[in-house]
Amino acid sequence: MSTADASPKFRLLGGRIPYVEGPLKVTGRAEYTDDIKRPGMLYGGLLRSPWPHARLVSIDVSSARSLPGVYAVLTGEKYPTPFGVLPITHDETAIAVGKARYIGDIIAAVAATDERTAELAMAAIRVEVEPLPEYADPQTGLAPVTEPIHARGLAGTNIQKEVVQHFGDVDAAFAQASHTVRVRGTFAGVTHAFTEPMATIAESTPDGRLTVWSATQVPHYLHRALSEVLGIPMHRIRVIKPEVGGGFGGKSDPLPHEIACAALALETGRPVKIRFDREDVFLTNHGRHPTQNDVRIAADSEGHLSAYDIQAVLDGGAWSSFGTVTTYYNGVLAMGPYRVPNFRYRGRRVYTNKPPSGAMRAHGGTNIRYSVEVALDELAESIGLDPFVLRERNALPPNSTTVNQLRITSTSFRQCLDASRVRSGWADKFRRLPFGEGIGLGCGFYISGSNSPIHFTPKMPQCTVHLKVDMDGGIAVHSMQADIGQGSNTLLAAIVAEVLGVDLDRVHVVRVDSDISPVDIGSYSSRVTFMMGNAARRAAEELLATLLRAASELCGYPVDQLAVERERYVPRHRPEVAVSFMDALHKAMEKVGALTATGAYSSPPMGGTFKGARAGTAPAYSFAAYVAQVRVDAETGEYHVGTIWAAFDCGRPLNRLAVEGQIEGSIHMGLGQLMGETMSYRSTRLMNPSLLEYKIPAPQQMPRVECLLVGQDDPEGPFGAKEAGEGPLVATLPAVANALYDAIGVRFHELPITPDRVVRGIEQRRKEGRPWKGA
Amino acid sequence: MRSMSPPRPLRLTLNDRPVETSCPNERILLDLLREDLNLTGTKRGCDLGTCGCCTVWIDGRATLSCLTLARSTEGHSVTTIEGVSPATGLNPVQKAFVERGATQCGFCTPGFIMTATALLRDHPHPSRSEITEAIAGNLCRCTGYTKIIEAIESAASGDR
Amino acid sequence: MHLDPFELYRPSTVEEVVRLTRDLGAACDVLAGGTDLLPNYKMHINLKPNLVALEEVEELRSYTLERVGSMTRLADLDRDTDFARAYPGVAAAVHEVATPLVRERATVGGNLLVETRCFFFNQTFPWRQSLGFCLKADGDRCHVVPQKERCYATFSGDLAPALAAVDASVELAGPDGRRTIPVLDLYDPGGDGIRRHRLRPNEIVVAVSFPAASRGLPANYQKLRIRPTFDFPELGLAAAGLVESGTVRSLAIAAGGLETYPRRFDEVTRPLVGERLNETNRNAASEAIMRSVRPVHNTFLAPDYRRRMVGVYVRRALDRLANGPPGVPG
Ligand SMILES: Cc1cc2nc3c(=O)[nH]c(=O)nc-3n(C[C@H](O)[C@H](O)[C@H](O)COP(=O)(O)OP(=O)(O)OC[C@H]3O[C@@H](n4cnc5c(N)ncnc54)[C@H](O)[C@@H]3O)c2cc1C
Ligand code: SF4
Ligand code: FES
Ligand code: FES
């Protein structure tokens, strides 16, 4: 089993492997949480705060409780233990305690025979409040305020987290620079808007156990949070993840409604289901932070970058969620794919009375990447360099370290640049297309699994995979990795089948169930392929070793002379005495019965020793160079992205179908943020909590996407693979923005770039008497 | 807010079989299917006509079960994803969706299958832009539509 | 989301409908395709205890090229190539309504009477409650133009301007019998904006009819919105007319998606009839129409931009009438 085979030949990996659960999904047979009904099930309702910020003086639930069909009404005091996805920032409660912190905050939970009765009960709850000052603008919260949203805000302000970092000497670098640029970006919040609204079912049984089915990306964090808040040991809680209809980060925090649902189940002794309406999904949010950033870049006359000086203010909304990580990421994820010797960053995340912000696809890397890549486009222009040349001059080489101690092993960034330049016909188009048409380059860099797992005690691997095979020859795979549509079950099955040499249909990935699935910390930070892939490979190799020993006994040839072929193990020079998989299996089972094997993955130690050094460290990084071509209607400001040449380095693509799917889907999502998606607020009030007014791009708006997978094997990735789930998003936005500049000569520093902004930009430029391409 | 009105009898043809059931006036077809008849293949993504996850056929027309009163189907025919799926195996559109990777999280998929199957029934050889227009009432957040359009094209050409 | 209980009637003739609605008085709504009414009902907006469904009324479902029954489904019009040849502007507007899935149930009558729209109105009950509601439903003030008299919700139907531009009329039936009025007379520019139409109590729309002169008349419809599907018009501009070798023989322009009611701009277009169309009078017309509209900020796109696009769309509409091949859907 050589892991460093120069040109491995795979039967499955590297091909186009249809998703294993595809047939269930196309027939409507895949089971999502809301498809499940339990005998005697009640329905939960959540009363949400109509106040942005208010002290809860009294909540009178007596008449609600006495309504026929109402089984329980809960308020916050019953389970006041705070929780949160990060152990250091537990500031959420299942139901508000003492204060309501945003319009939509949960202030009571009801269980009733049906949802309508639950609604009637909620209408009967009388809440008396004392309104508190409402904080909509994060800038206000930077200074001390009269009523901080949380007591844990920094020194009487609403600042939840401040990060200050300085490497090298940024001021000296700026003093010596021959060229500097500055971009101040403003980014509206955006949200995941997966199609499946959240849903949870909880059931407590007389044996003292609690079972929770939930649409979650991270069953393990939910498991922990349930235990902490409800005070039930983890071993008496069982978390099951049915099929999940998309997450994109929005189902990665343990969420209050999940815990409230379990609390209602405990209260009533009956199964309880809570399913969200679309408005609930918007109010739960945890989407991308509304952001203001200020990026200054210094370079010499040849375009060698010498310093980044970055500031960011993030609108955190009412809770912390992943916010501490987000605050770091908005600085440190600027540190690739280029070598930048001096770096300074100040990031502040501020609580506001809005739905909480959190992690969304390409978490923390999207907005900063936009500003940096747009700034580089400006820099290239001011130096008189082609944008590709500027990037090439600064590309981080393989096996290098950034100034903030991020360890870069594999990078095929140069190959990405070459591929997108050549395929897009860049040389004939850049600054040569007529007014209104343009082409632009944007590059990307993203973590392939966070090196620092969020879980705390005890120390344990980030991922474990168990295999079990019995006499029937079917291989059951257990792992708590969470397939939410990205195809991780398929990859898991394919890796096992590949290593063992068996057909894919022998392998069955068992639904995530904490009673049987070994811990994996779930689907976020683009960690699954890398970490689960390595764990699965190790488990399968352990099982293979057992099978080969048995085969060797049967055929009389030593293990090191056996080759793995389809469904059999073959002595190199005597194929006629090959041992079938089934024969080897049955031989191996003679003494021990069903075979089991286990594999785990922990990322190697890395990163510096300074405060916050672990933020942004990852066992590998993805790289991207995208070219977008656009056409603008200069009168209406409407624009269409015709093609995106998406050169991406995910190492070795293990399932091309899935990698392309992730790239295409990421581009669609990135275009949404660029073209029209916005969490639109008037003060703290969300104005568009609906899929009608939250403008996810339509199929007609989708460009042609050419996926150029040019990655070379990563030394530590499973079979050479790295992530492809989030990195493909980040390059999309700046590529299109830079193409718009090429088309009409207007820079956009505020997202989304709606047609009215385009028209205003064109008009502004005309007014200033600066014609572009003769128009 | 008031509670429910009494159930009234309802007769319709559901997935080619006559069905007699009952529901109150205010029952929405989507809820009748999912909650009362346990046909959970039809999904609820928004309840307001803005996602297409709940697409079914009414008298053969692909439309939204979340914006249809159950009682409006009295005497009519309703077809759901369960009704277009063969007892074993997959229909050609479903097969193409699987092979082309047109379903990721899958929550939008039953709706797309209903729309696409109706499209190909009426227009066996749609152009790419006809396909794009036809699916413009179904929202997908995962795929960027690319592989969905490819799958419908391939189902149409029979090249699989 | 749940509907509150209501009594449901499913009559099969227009006369029955009229009798029922007269008996029920103000306590009923008529239900056509339901694609506008049911979302509003789900959000508990202006509920009535009785619904009279029109879907089983044969007469309302029938259509010819002269007379389109109010229960004609938009998808059926959309599929009809004869209709597209006869009324290219209306066909274009039909095609732009909502989504293909919505159009399979949405009807012509429902489109004419679609509820007006506003950020503060098309929201769930708890959402509206958190702001103390507004004039148009359950409340006493307007959040867009702060005052307590008038609602500024936007008329967002696509068909009305396109129908108005070709002089279509609507046939109504009510307790006092039947009558026919020009499409735009359905709407009340002088009203308070809360009630969106001028139907007499318990009158329904039976059909839309087209004058012979409008058959085959070149016409187009342009719609402003963020996405080419789903979204309601933030401006819908319809133009119809004959421009023969540069000379205007007939011309009408109408717009929706801007104000509380759709409008026609005869005062601008009438003087152009008989004139040769040139850049100067084209731009002057577009400028005049643009100046006369007053969108407010209660939809996604900013009002100044929507207004500005009126100018662009009018110029484009006139250019297309002057240059475009007649009878091809715009
Ligand atoms: C996602 C979505 C997007 C949409 N986008 C658009 C859009 O882009 N453009 C657009 O114009 N509309 C849009 N709509 C609204 C609606 O679908 C259409 O306007 C449709 O044509 C309404 O017709 P209906 O038959 O469904 O009306 P219904 O909902 O049945 O009725 C609408 C109103 O008209 C009244 N009414 C209906 N028929 C009659 C009649 N014959 N006589 C008297 N009163 C009557 C009803 O009482 C009700 O008040 C959209 C809807 C949705 C859900
Ligand atoms: S314009 Fe004013 S009154 Fe009318 S719906 Fe909007 S907020 Fe209400
Ligand atoms: S659930 Fe019917 S369209 Fe979304
Ligand atoms: S596959 Fe997830 S929404 Fe379409």
JSON list of N, CA and C in Angstrom, two decimals, chain C residues 262-310:
[
{"chain": "C", "resi": 262, "resn": "PRO", "atom": "N", "xyz": [-52.07, 51.53, -12.43]},
{"chain": "C", "resi": 262, "resn": "PRO", "atom": "CA", "xyz": [-51.40, 51.62, -13.74]},
{"chain": "C", "resi": 262, "resn": "PRO", "atom": "C", "xyz": [-51.89, 52.86, -14.47]},
{"chain": "C", "resi": 263, "resn": "ARG", "atom": "N", "xyz": [-51.11, 53.36, -15.36]},
{"chain": "C", "resi": 263, "resn": "ARG", "atom": "CA", "xyz": [-51.44, 54.63, -16.03]},
{"chain": "C", "resi": 263, "resn": "ARG", "atom": "C", "xyz": [-51.14, 54.58, -17.50]},
{"chain": "C", "resi": 264, "resn": "ARG", "atom": "N", "xyz": [-51.90, 55.38, -18.25]},
{"chain": "C", "resi": 264, "resn": "ARG", "atom": "CA", "xyz": [-51.59, 55.58, -19.65]},
{"chain": "C", "resi": 264, "resn": "ARG", "atom": "C", "xyz": [-51.17, 57.02, -19.81]},
{"chain": "C", "resi": 265, "resn": "PHE", "atom": "N", "xyz": [-50.33, 57.29, -20.80]},
{"chain": "C", "resi": 265, "resn": "PHE", "atom": "CA", "xyz": [-49.78, 58.64, -20.94]},
{"chain": "C", "resi": 265, "resn": "PHE", "atom": "C", "xyz": [-50.25, 59.27, -22.24]},
{"chain": "C", "resi": 266, "resn": "ASP", "atom": "N", "xyz": [-51.59, 59.33, -22.40]},
{"chain": "C", "resi": 266, "resn": "ASP", "atom": "CA", "xyz": [-52.16, 59.86, -23.65]},
{"chain": "C", "resi": 266, "resn": "ASP", "atom": "C", "xyz": [-51.77, 61.31, -23.88]},
{"chain": "C", "resi": 267, "resn": "GLU", "atom": "N", "xyz": [-51.65, 62.06, -22.78]},
{"chain": "C", "resi": 267, "resn": "GLU", "atom": "CA", "xyz": [-51.33, 63.48, -22.96]},
{"chain": "C", "resi": 267, "resn": "GLU", "atom": "C", "xyz": [-49.96, 63.64, -23.63]},
{"chain": "C", "resi": 268, "resn": "VAL", "atom": "N", "xyz": [-49.10, 62.64, -23.48]},
{"chain": "C", "resi": 268, "resn": "VAL", "atom": "CA", "xyz": [-47.79, 62.71, -24.13]},
{"chain": "C", "resi": 268, "resn": "VAL", "atom": "C", "xyz": [-47.82, 62.08, -25.52]},
{"chain": "C", "resi": 269, "resn": "THR", "atom": "N", "xyz": [-48.54, 60.98, -25.65]},
{"chain": "C", "resi": 269, "resn": "THR", "atom": "CA", "xyz": [-48.48, 60.24, -26.91]},
{"chain": "C", "resi": 269, "resn": "THR", "atom": "C", "xyz": [-49.40, 60.82, -27.98]},
{"chain": "C", "resi": 270, "resn": "ARG", "atom": "N", "xyz": [-50.54, 61.39, -27.57]},
{"chain": "C", "resi": 270, "resn": "ARG", "atom": "CA", "xyz": [-51.52, 61.85, -28.56]},
{"chain": "C", "resi": 270, "resn": "ARG", "atom": "C", "xyz": [-50.94, 62.89, -29.52]},
{"chain": "C", "resi": 271, "resn": "PRO", "atom": "N", "xyz": [-50.21, 63.87, -28.98]},
{"chain": "C", "resi": 271, "resn": "PRO", "atom": "CA", "xyz": [-49.64, 64.88, -29.90]},
{"chain": "C", "resi": 271, "resn": "PRO", "atom": "C", "xyz": [-48.66, 64.30, -30.91]},
{"chain": "C", "resi": 272, "resn": "LEU", "atom": "N", "xyz": [-48.16, 63.10, -30.63]},
{"chain": "C", "resi": 272, "resn": "LEU", "atom": "CA", "xyz": [-47.19, 62.52, -31.56]},
{"chain": "C", "resi": 272, "resn": "LEU", "atom": "C", "xyz": [-47.85, 61.90, -32.78]},
{"chain": "C", "resi": 273, "resn": "VAL", "atom": "N", "xyz": [-49.15, 61.61, -32.66]},
{"chain": "C", "resi": 273, "resn": "VAL", "atom": "CA", "xyz": [-49.84, 60.96, -33.77]},
{"chain": "C", "resi": 273, "resn": "VAL", "atom": "C", "xyz": [-49.86, 61.90, -34.97]},
{"chain": "C", "resi": 274, "resn": "GLY", "atom": "N", "xyz": [-49.44, 61.35, -36.11]},
{"chain": "C", "resi": 274, "resn": "GLY", "atom": "CA", "xyz": [-49.34, 62.17, -37.31]},
{"chain": "C", "resi": 274, "resn": "GLY", "atom": "C", "xyz": [-47.96, 62.78, -37.49]},
{"chain": "C", "resi": 275, "resn": "GLU", "atom": "N", "xyz": [-47.17, 62.74, -36.41]},
{"chain": "C", "resi": 275, "resn": "GLU", "atom": "CA", "xyz": [-45.81, 63.31, -36.50]},
{"chain": "C", "resi": 275, "resn": "GLU", "atom": "C", "xyz": [-44.83, 62.27, -37.00]},
{"chain": "C", "resi": 276, "resn": "ARG", "atom": "N", "xyz": [-43.72, 62.75, -37.52]},
{"chain": "C", "resi": 276, "resn": "ARG", "atom": "CA", "xyz": [-42.61, 61.85, -37.80]},
{"chain": "C", "resi": 276, "resn": "ARG", "atom": "C", "xyz": [-41.83, 61.66, -36.51]},
{"chain": "C", "resi": 277, "resn": "LEU", "atom": "N", "xyz": [-41.51, 60.42, -36.21]},
{"chain": "C", "resi": 277, "resn": "LEU", "atom": "CA", "xyz": [-40.78, 60.14, -34.97]},
{"chain": "C", "resi": 277, "resn": "LEU", "atom": "C", "xyz": [-39.30, 60.42, -35.19]},
{"chain": "C", "resi": 278, "resn": "ASN", "atom": "N", "xyz": [-38.74, 61.29, -34.36]},
{"chain": "C", "resi": 278, "resn": "ASN", "atom": "CA", "xyz": [-37.29, 61.52, -34.46]},
{"chain": "C", "resi": 278, "resn": "ASN", "atom": "C", "xyz": [-36.71, 61.54, -33.05]},
{"chain": "C", "resi": 279, "resn": "GLU", "atom": "N", "xyz": [-35.41, 61.70, -32.99]},
{"chain": "C", "resi": 279, "resn": "GLU", "atom": "CA", "xyz": [-34.77, 61.60, -31.69]},
{"chain": "C", "resi": 279, "resn": "GLU", "atom": "C", "xyz": [-35.30, 62.67, -30.74]},
{"chain": "C", "resi": 280, "resn": "THR", "atom": "N", "xyz": [-35.55, 63.83, -31.28]},
{"chain": "C", "resi": 280, "resn": "THR", "atom": "CA", "xyz": [-35.97, 64.94, -30.42]},
{"chain": "C", "resi": 280, "resn": "THR", "atom": "C", "xyz": [-37.33, 64.68, -29.79]},
{"chain": "C", "resi": 281, "resn": "ASN", "atom": "N", "xyz": [-38.33, 64.35, -30.62]},
{"chain": "C", "resi": 281, "resn": "ASN", "atom": "CA", "xyz": [-39.64, 64.16, -29.99]},
{"chain": "C", "resi": 281, "resn": "ASN", "atom": "C", "xyz": [-39.72, 62.85, -29.22]},
{"chain": "C", "resi": 282, "resn": "ARG", "atom": "N", "xyz": [-38.90, 61.89, -29.63]},
{"chain": "C", "resi": 282, "resn": "ARG", "atom": "CA", "xyz": [-38.83, 60.65, -28.85]},
{"chain": "C", "resi": 282, "resn": "ARG", "atom": "C", "xyz": [-38.30, 60.96, -27.45]},
{"chain": "C", "resi": 283, "resn": "ASN", "atom": "N", "xyz": [-37.18, 61.68, -27.39]},
{"chain": "C", "resi": 283, "resn": "ASN", "atom": "CA", "xyz": [-36.59, 61.98, -26.09]},
{"chain": "C", "resi": 283, "resn": "ASN", "atom": "C", "xyz": [-37.50, 62.89, -25.26]},
{"chain": "C", "resi": 284, "resn": "ALA", "atom": "N", "xyz": [-38.18, 63.79, -25.94]},
{"chain": "C", "resi": 284, "resn": "ALA", "atom": "CA", "xyz": [-39.08, 64.69, -25.21]},
{"chain": "C", "resi": 284, "resn": "ALA", "atom": "C", "xyz": [-40.21, 63.89, -24.59]},
{"chain": "C", "resi": 285, "resn": "ALA", "atom": "N", "xyz": [-40.73, 62.93, -25.35]},
{"chain": "C", "resi": 285, "resn": "ALA", "atom": "CA", "xyz": [-41.81, 62.09, -24.81]},
{"chain": "C", "resi": 285, "resn": "ALA", "atom": "C", "xyz": [-41.33, 61.30, -23.62]},
{"chain": "C", "resi": 286, "resn": "SER", "atom": "N", "xyz": [-40.15, 60.73, -23.76]},
{"chain": "C", "resi": 286, "resn": "SER", "atom": "CA", "xyz": [-39.65, 59.90, -22.67]},
{"chain": "C", "resi": 286, "resn": "SER", "atom": "C", "xyz": [-39.42, 60.76, -21.43]},
{"chain": "C", "resi": 287, "resn": "GLU", "atom": "N", "xyz": [-38.88, 61.93, -21.64]},
{"chain": "C", "resi": 287, "resn": "GLU", "atom": "CA", "xyz": [-38.64, 62.87, -20.54]},
{"chain": "C", "resi": 287, "resn": "GLU", "atom": "C", "xyz": [-39.97, 63.25, -19.85]},
{"chain": "C", "resi": 288, "resn": "ALA", "atom": "N", "xyz": [-40.97, 63.53, -20.66]},
{"chain": "C", "resi": 288, "resn": "ALA", "atom": "CA", "xyz": [-42.25, 63.97, -20.11]},
{"chain": "C", "resi": 288, "resn": "ALA", "atom": "C", "xyz": [-42.89, 62.87, -19.27]},
{"chain": "C", "resi": 289, "resn": "ILE", "atom": "N", "xyz": [-42.83, 61.64, -19.80]},
{"chain": "C", "resi": 289, "resn": "ILE", "atom": "CA", "xyz": [-43.44, 60.54, -19.04]},
{"chain": "C", "resi": 289, "resn": "ILE", "atom": "C", "xyz": [-42.67, 60.31, -17.76]},
{"chain": "C", "resi": 290, "resn": "MET", "atom": "N", "xyz": [-41.35, 60.35, -17.88]},
{"chain": "C", "resi": 290, "resn": "MET", "atom": "CA", "xyz": [-40.53, 60.14, -16.70]},
{"chain": "C", "resi": 290, "resn": "MET", "atom": "C", "xyz": [-40.86, 61.17, -15.62]},
{"chain": "C", "resi": 291, "resn": "ARG", "atom": "N", "xyz": [-41.01, 62.40, -16.06]},
{"chain": "C", "resi": 291, "resn": "ARG", "atom": "CA", "xyz": [-41.27, 63.46, -15.07]},
{"chain": "C", "resi": 291, "resn": "ARG", "atom": "C", "xyz": [-42.62, 63.31, -14.38]},
{"chain": "C", "resi": 292, "resn": "SER", "atom": "N", "xyz": [-43.52, 62.64, -15.06]},
{"chain": "C", "resi": 292, "resn": "SER", "atom": "CA", "xyz": [-44.88, 62.61, -14.50]},
{"chain": "C", "resi": 292, "resn": "SER", "atom": "C", "xyz": [-45.09, 61.47, -13.49]},
{"chain": "C", "resi": 293, "resn": "VAL", "atom": "N", "xyz": [-44.13, 60.57, -13.35]},
{"chain": "C", "resi": 293, "resn": "VAL", "atom": "CA", "xyz": [-44.37, 59.45, -12.43]},
{"chain": "C", "resi": 293, "resn": "VAL", "atom": "C", "xyz": [-43.68, 59.68, -11.09]},
{"chain": "C", "resi": 294, "resn": "ARG", "atom": "N", "xyz": [-44.28, 59.14, -10.05]},
{"chain": "C", "resi": 294, "resn": "ARG", "atom": "CA", "xyz": [-43.79, 59.35, -8.68]},
{"chain": "C", "resi": 294, "resn": "ARG", "atom": "C", "xyz": [-43.71, 58.05, -7.88]},
{"chain": "C", "resi": 295, "resn": "PRO", "atom": "N", "xyz": [-42.76, 57.21, -8.21]},
{"chain": "C", "resi": 295, "resn": "PRO", "atom": "CA", "xyz": [-42.65, 56.00, -7.39]},
{"chain": "C", "resi": 295, "resn": "PRO", "atom": "C", "xyz": [-42.17, 56.33, -5.98]},
{"chain": "C", "resi": 296, "resn": "VAL", "atom": "N", "xyz": [-42.55, 55.53, -5.02]},
{"chain": "C", "resi": 296, "resn": "VAL", "atom": "CA", "xyz": [-42.05, 55.72, -3.65]},
{"chain": "C", "resi": 296, "resn": "VAL", "atom": "C", "xyz": [-41.15, 54.54, -3.29]},
{"chain": "C", "resi": 297, "resn": "HIS", "atom": "N", "xyz": [-40.50, 54.65, -2.13]},
{"chain": "C", "resi": 297, "resn": "HIS", "atom": "CA", "xyz": [-39.54, 53.61, -1.76]},
{"chain": "C", "resi": 297, "resn": "HIS", "atom": "C", "xyz": [-40.22, 52.52, -0.96]},
{"chain": "C", "resi": 298, "resn": "ASN", "atom": "N", "xyz": [-40.91, 51.63, -1.69]},
{"chain": "C", "resi": 298, "resn": "ASN", "atom": "CA", "xyz": [-41.51, 50.49, -0.98]},
{"chain": "C", "resi": 298, "resn": "ASN", "atom": "C", "xyz": [-41.32, 49.19, -1.74]},
{"chain": "C", "resi": 299, "resn": "THR", "atom": "N", "xyz": [-40.37, 49.19, -2.67]},
{"chain": "C", "resi": 299, "resn": "THR", "atom": "CA", "xyz": [-40.02, 47.95, -3.37]},
{"chain": "C", "resi": 299, "resn": "THR", "atom": "C", "xyz": [-38.50, 47.82, -3.36]},
{"chain": "C", "resi": 300, "resn": "PHE", "atom": "N", "xyz": [-37.99, 46.81, -4.01]},
{"chain": "C", "resi": 300, "resn": "PHE", "atom": "CA", "xyz": [-36.56, 46.49, -3.91]},
{"chain": "C", "resi": 300, "resn": "PHE", "atom": "C", "xyz": [-35.67, 47.59, -4.50]},
{"chain": "C", "resi": 301, "resn": "LEU", "atom": "N", "xyz": [-36.01, 48.04, -5.70]},
{"chain": "C", "resi": 301, "resn": "LEU", "atom": "CA", "xyz": [-35.14, 49.00, -6.37]},
{"chain": "C", "resi": 301, "resn": "LEU", "atom": "C", "xyz": [-35.52, 50.43, -5.99]},
{"chain": "C", "resi": 302, "resn": "ALA", "atom": "N", "xyz": [-34.50, 51.28, -5.93]},
{"chain": "C", "resi": 302, "resn": "ALA", "atom": "CA", "xyz": [-34.72, 52.65, -5.47]},
{"chain": "C", "resi": 302, "resn": "ALA", "atom": "C", "xyz": [-35.63, 53.41, -6.43]},
{"chain": "C", "resi": 303, "resn": "PRO", "atom": "N", "xyz": [-36.51, 54.26, -5.88]},
{"chain": "C", "resi": 303, "resn": "PRO", "atom": "CA", "xyz": [-37.48, 54.97, -6.73]},
{"chain": "C", "resi": 303, "resn": "PRO", "atom": "C", "xyz": [-36.83, 55.86, -7.79]},
{"chain": "C", "resi": 304, "resn": "ASP", "atom": "N", "xyz": [-35.72, 56.53, -7.46]},
{"chain": "C", "resi": 304, "resn": "ASP", "atom": "CA", "xyz": [-35.13, 57.41, -8.48]},
{"chain": "C", "resi": 304, "resn": "ASP", "atom": "C", "xyz": [-34.63, 56.60, -9.66]},
{"chain": "C", "resi": 305, "resn": "TYR", "atom": "N", "xyz": [-34.13, 55.41, -9.38]},
{"chain": "C", "resi": 305, "resn": "TYR", "atom": "CA", "xyz": [-33.67, 54.55, -10.48]},
{"chain": "C", "resi": 305, "resn": "TYR", "atom": "C", "xyz": [-34.86, 54.06, -11.31]},
{"chain": "C", "resi": 306, "resn": "ARG", "atom": "N", "xyz": [-35.93, 53.65, -10.65]},
{"chain": "C", "resi": 306, "resn": "ARG", "atom": "CA", "xyz": [-37.09, 53.17, -11.39]},
{"chain": "C", "resi": 306, "resn": "ARG", "atom": "C", "xyz": [-37.62, 54.28, -12.30]},
{"chain": "C", "resi": 307, "resn": "ARG", "atom": "N", "xyz": [-37.61, 55.44, -11.77]},
{"chain": "C", "resi": 307, "resn": "ARG", "atom": "CA", "xyz": [-38.09, 56.59, -12.52]},
{"chain": "C", "resi": 307, "resn": "ARG", "atom": "C", "xyz": [-37.22, 56.84, -13.74]},
{"chain": "C", "resi": 308, "resn": "ARG", "atom": "N", "xyz": [-35.94, 56.79, -13.52]},
{"chain": "C", "resi": 308, "resn": "ARG", "atom": "CA", "xyz": [-35.00, 57.00, -14.59]},
{"chain": "C", "resi": 308, "resn": "ARG", "atom": "C", "xyz": [-35.18, 55.95, -15.69]},
{"chain": "C", "resi": 309, "resn": "MET", "atom": "N", "xyz": [-35.48, 54.74, -15.28]},
{"chain": "C", "resi": 309, "resn": "MET", "atom": "CA", "xyz": [-35.66, 53.67, -16.27]},
{"chain": "C", "resi": 309, "resn": "MET", "atom": "C", "xyz": [-36.93, 53.88, -17.10]},
{"chain": "C", "resi": 310, "resn": "VAL", "atom": "N", "xyz": [-37.86, 54.61, -16.55]},
{"chain": "C", "resi": 310, "resn": "VAL", "atom": "CA", "xyz": [-39.04, 54.94, -17.35]},
{"chain": "C", "resi": 310, "resn": "VAL", "atom": "C", "xyz": [-38.58, 55.64, -18.62]}
]
